[in-house]
Short mmCIF file of C-alpha atoms and ligand atoms in Angstrom, two decimals:
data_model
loop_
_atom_site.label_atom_id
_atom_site.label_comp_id
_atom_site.label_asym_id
_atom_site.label_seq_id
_atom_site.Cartn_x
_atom_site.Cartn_y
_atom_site.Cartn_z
CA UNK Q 27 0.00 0.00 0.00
CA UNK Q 28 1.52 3.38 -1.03
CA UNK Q 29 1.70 5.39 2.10
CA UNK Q 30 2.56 9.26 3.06
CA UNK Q 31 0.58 10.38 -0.50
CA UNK Q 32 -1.28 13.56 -0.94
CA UNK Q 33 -4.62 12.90 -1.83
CA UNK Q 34 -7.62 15.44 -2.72
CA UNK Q 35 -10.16 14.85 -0.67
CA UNK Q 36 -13.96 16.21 -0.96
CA UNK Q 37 -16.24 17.14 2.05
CA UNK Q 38 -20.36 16.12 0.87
CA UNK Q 39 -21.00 18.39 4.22
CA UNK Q 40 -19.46 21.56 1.83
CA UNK Q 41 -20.83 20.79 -0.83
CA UNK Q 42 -24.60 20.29 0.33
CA UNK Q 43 -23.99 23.26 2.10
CA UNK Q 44 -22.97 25.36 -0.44
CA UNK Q 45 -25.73 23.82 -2.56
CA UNK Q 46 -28.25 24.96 0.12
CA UNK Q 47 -26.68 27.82 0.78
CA UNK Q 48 -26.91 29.01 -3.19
CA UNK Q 49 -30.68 27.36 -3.70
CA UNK Q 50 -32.08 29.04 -0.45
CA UNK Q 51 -29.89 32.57 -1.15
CA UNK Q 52 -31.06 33.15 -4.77
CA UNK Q 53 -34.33 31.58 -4.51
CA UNK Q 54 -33.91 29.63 -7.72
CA UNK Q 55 -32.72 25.91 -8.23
CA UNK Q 56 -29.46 24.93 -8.87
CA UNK Q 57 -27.97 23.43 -12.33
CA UNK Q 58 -24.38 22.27 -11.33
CA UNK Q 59 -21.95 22.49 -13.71
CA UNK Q 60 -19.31 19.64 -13.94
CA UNK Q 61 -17.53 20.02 -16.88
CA UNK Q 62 -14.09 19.56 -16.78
CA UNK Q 63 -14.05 16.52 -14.09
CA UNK Q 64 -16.32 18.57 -11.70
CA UNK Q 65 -13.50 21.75 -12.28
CA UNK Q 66 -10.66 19.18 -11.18
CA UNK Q 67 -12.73 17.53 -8.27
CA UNK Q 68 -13.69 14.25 -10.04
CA UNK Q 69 -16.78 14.32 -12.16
CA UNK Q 70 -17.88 11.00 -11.03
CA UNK Q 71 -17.44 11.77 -6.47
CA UNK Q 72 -19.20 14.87 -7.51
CA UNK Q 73 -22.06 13.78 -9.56
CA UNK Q 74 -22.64 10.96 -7.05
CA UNK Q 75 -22.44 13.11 -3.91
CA UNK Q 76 -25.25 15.48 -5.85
CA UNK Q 77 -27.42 12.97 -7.04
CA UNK Q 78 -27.60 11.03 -3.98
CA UNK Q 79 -28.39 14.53 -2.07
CA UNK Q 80 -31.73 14.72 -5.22
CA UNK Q 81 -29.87 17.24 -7.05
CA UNK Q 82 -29.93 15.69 -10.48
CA UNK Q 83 -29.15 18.33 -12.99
CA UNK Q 84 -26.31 18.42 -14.47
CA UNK Q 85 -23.92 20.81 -17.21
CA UNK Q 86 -21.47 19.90 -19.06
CA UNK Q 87 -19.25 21.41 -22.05
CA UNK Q 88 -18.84 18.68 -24.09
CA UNK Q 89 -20.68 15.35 -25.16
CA UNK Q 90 -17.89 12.80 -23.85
CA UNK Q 91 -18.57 14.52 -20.40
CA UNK Q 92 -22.08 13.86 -20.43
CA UNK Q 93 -21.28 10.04 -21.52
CA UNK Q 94 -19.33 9.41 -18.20
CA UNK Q 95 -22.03 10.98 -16.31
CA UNK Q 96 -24.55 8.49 -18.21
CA UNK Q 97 -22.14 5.50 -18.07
CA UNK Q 98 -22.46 5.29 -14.20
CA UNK Q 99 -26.19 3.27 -14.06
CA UNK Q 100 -26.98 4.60 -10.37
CA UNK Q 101 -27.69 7.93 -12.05
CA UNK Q 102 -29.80 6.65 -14.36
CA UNK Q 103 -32.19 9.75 -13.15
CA UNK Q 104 -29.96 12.36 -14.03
CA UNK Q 105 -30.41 15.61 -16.39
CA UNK Q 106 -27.99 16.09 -18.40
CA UNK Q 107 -27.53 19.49 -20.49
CA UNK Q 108 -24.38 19.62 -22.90
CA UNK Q 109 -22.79 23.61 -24.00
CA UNK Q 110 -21.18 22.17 -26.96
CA UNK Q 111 -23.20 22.53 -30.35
CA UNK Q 112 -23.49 20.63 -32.75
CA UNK Q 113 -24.00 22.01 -36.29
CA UNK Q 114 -24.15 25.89 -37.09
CA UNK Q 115 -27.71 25.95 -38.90
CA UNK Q 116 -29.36 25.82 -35.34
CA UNK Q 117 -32.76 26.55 -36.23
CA UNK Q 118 -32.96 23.55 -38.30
CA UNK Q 119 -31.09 21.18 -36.12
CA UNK Q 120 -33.93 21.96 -33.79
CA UNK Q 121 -36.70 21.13 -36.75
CA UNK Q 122 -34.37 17.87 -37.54
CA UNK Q 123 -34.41 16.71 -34.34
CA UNK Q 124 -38.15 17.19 -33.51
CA UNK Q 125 -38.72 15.30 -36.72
CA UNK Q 126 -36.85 12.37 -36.08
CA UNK Q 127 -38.68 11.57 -32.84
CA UNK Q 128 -36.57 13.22 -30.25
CA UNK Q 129 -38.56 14.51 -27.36
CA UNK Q 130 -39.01 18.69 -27.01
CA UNK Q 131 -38.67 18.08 -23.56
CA UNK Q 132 -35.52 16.75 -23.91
CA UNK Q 133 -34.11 19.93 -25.93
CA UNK Q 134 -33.20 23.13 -24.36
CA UNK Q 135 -32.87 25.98 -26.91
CA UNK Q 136 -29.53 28.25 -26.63
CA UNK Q 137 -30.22 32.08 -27.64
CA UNK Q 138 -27.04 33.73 -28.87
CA UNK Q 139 -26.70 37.39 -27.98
CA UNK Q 140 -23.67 37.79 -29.73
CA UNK Q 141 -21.23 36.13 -27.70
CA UNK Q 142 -20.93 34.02 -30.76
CA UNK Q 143 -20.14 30.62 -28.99
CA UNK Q 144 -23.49 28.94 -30.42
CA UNK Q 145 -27.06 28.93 -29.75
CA UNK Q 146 -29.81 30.49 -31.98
CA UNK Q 147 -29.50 34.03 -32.81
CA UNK Q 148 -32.56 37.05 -32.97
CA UNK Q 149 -32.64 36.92 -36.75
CA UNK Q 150 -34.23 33.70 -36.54
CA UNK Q 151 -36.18 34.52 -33.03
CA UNK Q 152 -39.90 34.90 -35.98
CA UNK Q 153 -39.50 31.82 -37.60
CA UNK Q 154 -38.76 29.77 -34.54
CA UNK Q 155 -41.99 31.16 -32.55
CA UNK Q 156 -44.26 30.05 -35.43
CA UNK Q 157 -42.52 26.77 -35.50
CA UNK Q 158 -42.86 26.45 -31.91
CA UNK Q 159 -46.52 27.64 -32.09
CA UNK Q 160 -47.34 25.57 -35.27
CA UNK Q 161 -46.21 22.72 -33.85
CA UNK Q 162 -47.53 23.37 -29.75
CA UNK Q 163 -43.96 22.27 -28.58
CA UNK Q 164 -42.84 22.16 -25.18
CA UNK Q 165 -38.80 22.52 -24.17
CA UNK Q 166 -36.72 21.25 -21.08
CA UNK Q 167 -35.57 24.75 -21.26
CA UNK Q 168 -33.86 27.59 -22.68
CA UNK Q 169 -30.89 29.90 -21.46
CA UNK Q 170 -28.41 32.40 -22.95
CA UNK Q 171 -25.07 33.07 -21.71
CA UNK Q 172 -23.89 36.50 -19.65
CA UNK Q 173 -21.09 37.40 -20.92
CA UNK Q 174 -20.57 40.97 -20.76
CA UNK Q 175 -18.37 42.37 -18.62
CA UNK Q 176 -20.00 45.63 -17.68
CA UNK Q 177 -22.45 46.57 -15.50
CA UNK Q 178 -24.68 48.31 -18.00
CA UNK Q 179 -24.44 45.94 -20.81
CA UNK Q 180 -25.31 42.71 -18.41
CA UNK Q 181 -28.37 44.67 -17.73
CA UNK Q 182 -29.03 44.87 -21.49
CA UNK Q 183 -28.61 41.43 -22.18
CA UNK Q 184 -31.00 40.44 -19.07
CA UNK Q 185 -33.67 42.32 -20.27
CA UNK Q 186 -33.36 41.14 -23.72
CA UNK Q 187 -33.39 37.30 -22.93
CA UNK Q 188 -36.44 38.45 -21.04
CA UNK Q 189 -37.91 39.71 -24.03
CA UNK Q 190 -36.98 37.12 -26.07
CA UNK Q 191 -38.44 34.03 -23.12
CA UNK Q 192 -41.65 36.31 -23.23
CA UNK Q 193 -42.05 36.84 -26.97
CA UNK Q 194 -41.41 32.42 -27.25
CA UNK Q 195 -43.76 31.89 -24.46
CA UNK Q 196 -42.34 31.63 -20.97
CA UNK Q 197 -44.79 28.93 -20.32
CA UNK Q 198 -42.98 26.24 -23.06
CA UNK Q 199 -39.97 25.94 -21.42
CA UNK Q 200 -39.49 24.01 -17.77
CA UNK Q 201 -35.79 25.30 -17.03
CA UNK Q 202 -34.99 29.10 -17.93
CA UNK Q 203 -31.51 30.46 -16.76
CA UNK Q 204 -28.95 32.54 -17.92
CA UNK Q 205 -26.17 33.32 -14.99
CA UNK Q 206 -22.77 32.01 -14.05
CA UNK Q 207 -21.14 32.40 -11.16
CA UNK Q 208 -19.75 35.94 -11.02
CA UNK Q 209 -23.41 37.11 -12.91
CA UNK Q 210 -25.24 35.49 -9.29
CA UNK Q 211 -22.80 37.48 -7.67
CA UNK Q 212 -23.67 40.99 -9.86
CA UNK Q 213 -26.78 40.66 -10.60
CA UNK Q 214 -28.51 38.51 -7.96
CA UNK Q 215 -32.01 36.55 -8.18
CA UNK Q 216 -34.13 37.50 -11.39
CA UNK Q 217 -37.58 36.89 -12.07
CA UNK Q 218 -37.47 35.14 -15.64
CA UNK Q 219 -35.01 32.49 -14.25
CA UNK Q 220 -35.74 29.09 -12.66
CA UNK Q 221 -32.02 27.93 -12.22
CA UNK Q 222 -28.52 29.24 -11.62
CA UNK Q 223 -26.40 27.72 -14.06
CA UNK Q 224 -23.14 27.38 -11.26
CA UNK Q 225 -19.59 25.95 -11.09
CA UNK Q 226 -17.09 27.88 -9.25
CA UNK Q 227 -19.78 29.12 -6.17
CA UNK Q 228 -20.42 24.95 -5.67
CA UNK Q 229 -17.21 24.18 -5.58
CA UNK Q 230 -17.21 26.87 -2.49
CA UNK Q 231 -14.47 28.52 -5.18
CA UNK Q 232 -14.06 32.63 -5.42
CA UNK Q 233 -13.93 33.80 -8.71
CA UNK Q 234 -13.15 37.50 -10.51
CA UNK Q 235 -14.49 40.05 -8.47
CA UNK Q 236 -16.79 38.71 -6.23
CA UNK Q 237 -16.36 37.25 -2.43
CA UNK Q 238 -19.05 35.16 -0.75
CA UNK Q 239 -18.31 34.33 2.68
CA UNK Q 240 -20.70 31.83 2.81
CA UNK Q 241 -19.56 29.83 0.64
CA UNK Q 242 -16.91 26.63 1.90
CA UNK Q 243 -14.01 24.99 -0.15
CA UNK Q 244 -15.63 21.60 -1.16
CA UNK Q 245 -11.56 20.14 -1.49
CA UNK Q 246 -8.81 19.55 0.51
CA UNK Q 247 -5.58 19.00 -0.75
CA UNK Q 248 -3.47 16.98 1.84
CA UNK Q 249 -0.91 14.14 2.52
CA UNK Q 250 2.08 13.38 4.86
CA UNK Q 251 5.42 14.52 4.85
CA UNK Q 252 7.17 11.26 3.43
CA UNK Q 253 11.14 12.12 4.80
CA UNK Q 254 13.28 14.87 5.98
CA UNK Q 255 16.27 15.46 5.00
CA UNK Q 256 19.05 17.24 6.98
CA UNK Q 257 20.67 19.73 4.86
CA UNK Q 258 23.84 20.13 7.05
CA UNK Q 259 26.08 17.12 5.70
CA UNK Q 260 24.23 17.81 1.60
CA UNK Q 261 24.41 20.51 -0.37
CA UNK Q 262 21.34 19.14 -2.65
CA UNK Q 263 18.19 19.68 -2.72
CA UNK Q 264 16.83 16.96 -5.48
CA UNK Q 265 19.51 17.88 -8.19
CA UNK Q 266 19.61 21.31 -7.30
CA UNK Q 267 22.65 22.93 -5.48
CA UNK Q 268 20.87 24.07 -2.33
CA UNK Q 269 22.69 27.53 -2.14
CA UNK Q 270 20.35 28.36 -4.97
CA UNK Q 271 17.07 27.36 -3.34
CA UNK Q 272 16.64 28.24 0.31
CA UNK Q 273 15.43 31.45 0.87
CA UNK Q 274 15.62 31.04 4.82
CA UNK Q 275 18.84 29.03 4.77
CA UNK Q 276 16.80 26.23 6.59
CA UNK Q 277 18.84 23.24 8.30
CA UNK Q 278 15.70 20.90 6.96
CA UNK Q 279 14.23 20.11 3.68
CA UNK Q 280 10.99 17.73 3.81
CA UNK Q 281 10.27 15.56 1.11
CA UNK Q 282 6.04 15.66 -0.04
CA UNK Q 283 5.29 13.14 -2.59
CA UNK Q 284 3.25 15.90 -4.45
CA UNK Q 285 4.43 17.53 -7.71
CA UNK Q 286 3.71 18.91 -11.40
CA UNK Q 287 2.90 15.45 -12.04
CA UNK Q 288 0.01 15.51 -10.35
CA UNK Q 289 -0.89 18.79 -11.83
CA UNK Q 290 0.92 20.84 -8.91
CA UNK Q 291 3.18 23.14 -11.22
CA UNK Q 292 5.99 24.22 -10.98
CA UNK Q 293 4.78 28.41 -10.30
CA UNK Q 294 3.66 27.03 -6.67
CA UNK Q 295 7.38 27.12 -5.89
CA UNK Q 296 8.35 29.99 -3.28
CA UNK Q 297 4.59 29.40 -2.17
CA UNK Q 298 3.24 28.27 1.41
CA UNK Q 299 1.90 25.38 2.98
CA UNK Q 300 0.97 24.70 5.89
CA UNK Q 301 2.12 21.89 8.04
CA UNK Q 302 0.98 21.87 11.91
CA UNK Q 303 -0.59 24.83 11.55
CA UNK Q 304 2.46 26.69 10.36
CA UNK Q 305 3.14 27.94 6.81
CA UNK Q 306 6.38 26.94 5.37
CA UNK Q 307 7.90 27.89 2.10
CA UNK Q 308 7.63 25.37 -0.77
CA UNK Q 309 11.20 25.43 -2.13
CA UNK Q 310 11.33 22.74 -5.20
CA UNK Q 311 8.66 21.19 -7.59
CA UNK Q 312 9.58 18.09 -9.44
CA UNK Q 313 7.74 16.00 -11.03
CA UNK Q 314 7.12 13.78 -8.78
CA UNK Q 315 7.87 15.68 -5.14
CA UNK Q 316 7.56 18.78 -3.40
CA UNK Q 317 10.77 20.09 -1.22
CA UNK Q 318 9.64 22.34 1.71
CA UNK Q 319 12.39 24.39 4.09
CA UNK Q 320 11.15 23.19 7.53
CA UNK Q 321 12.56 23.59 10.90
CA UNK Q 322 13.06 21.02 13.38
CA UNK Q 323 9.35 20.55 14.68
CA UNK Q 324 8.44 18.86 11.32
CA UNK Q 325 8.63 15.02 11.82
CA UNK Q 326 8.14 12.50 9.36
CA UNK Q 327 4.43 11.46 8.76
CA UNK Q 328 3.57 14.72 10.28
CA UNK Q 329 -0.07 16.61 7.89
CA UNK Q 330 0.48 18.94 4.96
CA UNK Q 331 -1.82 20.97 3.08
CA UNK Q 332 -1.58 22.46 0.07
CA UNK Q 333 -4.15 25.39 -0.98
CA UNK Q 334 -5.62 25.48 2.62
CA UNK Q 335 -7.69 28.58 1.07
CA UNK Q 336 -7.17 28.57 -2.95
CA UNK Q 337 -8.52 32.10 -3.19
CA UNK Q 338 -5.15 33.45 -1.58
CA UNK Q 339 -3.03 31.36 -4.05
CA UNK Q 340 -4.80 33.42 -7.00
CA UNK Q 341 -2.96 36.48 -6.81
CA UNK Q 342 0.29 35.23 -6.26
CA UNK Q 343 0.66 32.56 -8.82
CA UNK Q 344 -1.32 34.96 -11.57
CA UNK Q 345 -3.56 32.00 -12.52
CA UNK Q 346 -7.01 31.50 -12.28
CA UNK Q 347 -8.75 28.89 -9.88
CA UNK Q 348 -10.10 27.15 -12.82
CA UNK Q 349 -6.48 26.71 -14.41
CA UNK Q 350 -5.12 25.43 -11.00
CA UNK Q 351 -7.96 23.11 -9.95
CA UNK Q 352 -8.36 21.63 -13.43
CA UNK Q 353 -4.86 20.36 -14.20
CA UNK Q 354 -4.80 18.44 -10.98
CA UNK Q 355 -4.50 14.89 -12.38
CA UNK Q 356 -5.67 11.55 -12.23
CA UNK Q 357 -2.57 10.40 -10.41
CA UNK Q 358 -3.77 12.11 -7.19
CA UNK Q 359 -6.49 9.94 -5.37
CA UNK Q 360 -9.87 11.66 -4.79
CA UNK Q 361 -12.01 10.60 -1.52
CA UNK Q 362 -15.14 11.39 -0.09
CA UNK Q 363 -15.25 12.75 3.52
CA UNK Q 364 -18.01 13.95 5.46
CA UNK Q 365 -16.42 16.79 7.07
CA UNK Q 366 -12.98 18.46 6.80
CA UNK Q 367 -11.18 19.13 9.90
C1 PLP W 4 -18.59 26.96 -17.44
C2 PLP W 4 -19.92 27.51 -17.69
C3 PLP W 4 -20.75 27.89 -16.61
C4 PLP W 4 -20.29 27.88 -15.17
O1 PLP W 4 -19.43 28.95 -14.94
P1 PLP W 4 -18.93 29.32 -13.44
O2 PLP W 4 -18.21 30.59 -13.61
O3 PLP W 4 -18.05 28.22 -13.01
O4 PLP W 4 -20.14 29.42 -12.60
C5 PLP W 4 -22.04 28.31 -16.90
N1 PLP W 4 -22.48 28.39 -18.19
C6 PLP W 4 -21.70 28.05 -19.25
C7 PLP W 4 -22.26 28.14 -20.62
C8 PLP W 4 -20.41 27.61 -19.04
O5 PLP W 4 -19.64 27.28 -20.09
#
């Protein structure tokens, strides 16, 4: 059994939370977004945790995603709504696959303000209402995407996805939403919506200009020091001269097995961690382990954790949470635990 690893581990209490949190908050129910294996967290823990807590909607950005959602049988229940189009001529796509016997209520129709990503755009808005109208069809749903970056022009595209839901028939479609993350945190509830269409705020992550205190990191990045090393009789850190590394010409170097081969790169080095409490500085990144300047209170076996609160990392590694969470690889083991200490 491999011992002293860092594994990721994933509190259900966090997550429920910040699912309750978000559903009771914003007064609207919650379509979690799990693209990108769950934004590094493992699509299949966080899909199960959801499910088996009777939240059963699901995003994704592309179809393979949704196939490893649908491959796992106990989720047979689950909703699945893929971003990723699949032709350009939407309109007809829409008539094709009415026509060949798939369900309305299985379609949700993407309006395109412009954005350009896909979805339906307001040149065709006539001819799909008398389609819709001729033919008395019902949708899963329908949503747009927020993309603007100002104030002023969210508030334009809000309105005009309103307009657009009201001139189709609000009434035809069972799921309406329209806002990220960041647009929950700007904008707050709006009538027209059913859902929030969330990632980052499940996760308990803090994204681009907006803080919720509320919210809880779902992960936990931690493992055991596996050696230490006393630097007094080496001058080598890994294969690097150790004049060139320390920063506060530390006596000890501890050994994490932790490194960019498990997605932890290598701008984490002159970063903290935190191991009894205490932040130490991460020295050297290999591939396969981390090298951290301790003192002589760090023991073998002793707890480390990396990220302890992500949000901080953000500004000092000049990456985004999505870019550091998402590379994480397979390599590191994912567990479920109720409650992180
Ligand atoms: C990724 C994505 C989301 C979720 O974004 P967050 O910022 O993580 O909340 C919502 N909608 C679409 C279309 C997306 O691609």
């Amino acid at each position: 059994m491999a011992i002293n690893s860092v594994k990721m581990y994933i509190s259900e209490k966090n997550l429920i939370y910040n699912m309750e949190y978000l559903k009771s908050n914003f007064n609207k129910e919650v379509l979690a977004v799990v693209k990108s294996n769950a934004y590094g967290h493992d699509i299949n823990l966080i899909t199960k945790l959801l499910y088996k807590n009777g939240y059963k909607n699901f995003a994704v950005a592309r179809l393979v995603e949704a196939q490893k959602i649908m491959l796992n049988t106990s989720l047979s229940q689950a909703e699945i709504l893929i971003f990723e189009s699949i032709g350009k001529d939407f309109l007809n796509i829409i008539k094709e696959a009415i026509e060949y016997g798939i369900l309305p209520e299985k379609i949700q129709i993407k309006i395109d303000f412009g954005f350009g990503r896909n979805g339906i755009t307001l040149d065709y808005l006539e001819k799909l209402k008398k389609y819709i109208e001729k033919k008395n069809l019902f949708f899963n749903g329908i949503y747009s995407h927020l993309f603007a970056v100002c104030h002023r022009d969210g508030l334009k595209i809000i309105k005009k996805f309103e307009d657009v839901v009201n001139f189709l028939g609000k009434e035809r479609f069972k799921m309406i939403h329209l806002q990220n993350s960041s647009a929950i945190e700007k904008y707050g509830s709006l009538d027209i919506t059913t859902h929030i269409r969330v990632g980052m705020v499940i996760y308990g992550l803090q994204g681009d200009g907006f803080f919720d205190k509320n919210l809880r990191q779902v992960f936990s990045l931690r493992g055991q020091i596996a050696g230490i090393k006393n630097l007094e009789s080496s001058n080598y850190i890994a294969y690097n001269l150790k004049s060139n590394l320390l920063i506060n010409n530390s006596k000890y170097i501890a050994k994490v097995k932790f490194g960019y081969g498990d997605g932890f790169l290598k701008v984490n080095e002159n970063t903290k961690c935190l191991i009894n409490n205490k932040e130490y500085n991460i020295t050297l990144i290999t591939m396969d382990n981390s090298f951290i300047e301790v003192d002589e209170n760090v023991k073998e076996g002793d707890e480390i954790i990396f990220y302890p609160d992500i949000s901080f990392s953000v500004p000092i590694l000049n990456m985004n949470i999505y870019e550091l969470l998402v590379i994480i690889t397979s390599r590191v083991e994912k567990e479920i635990v109720d409650e992180i200490k």
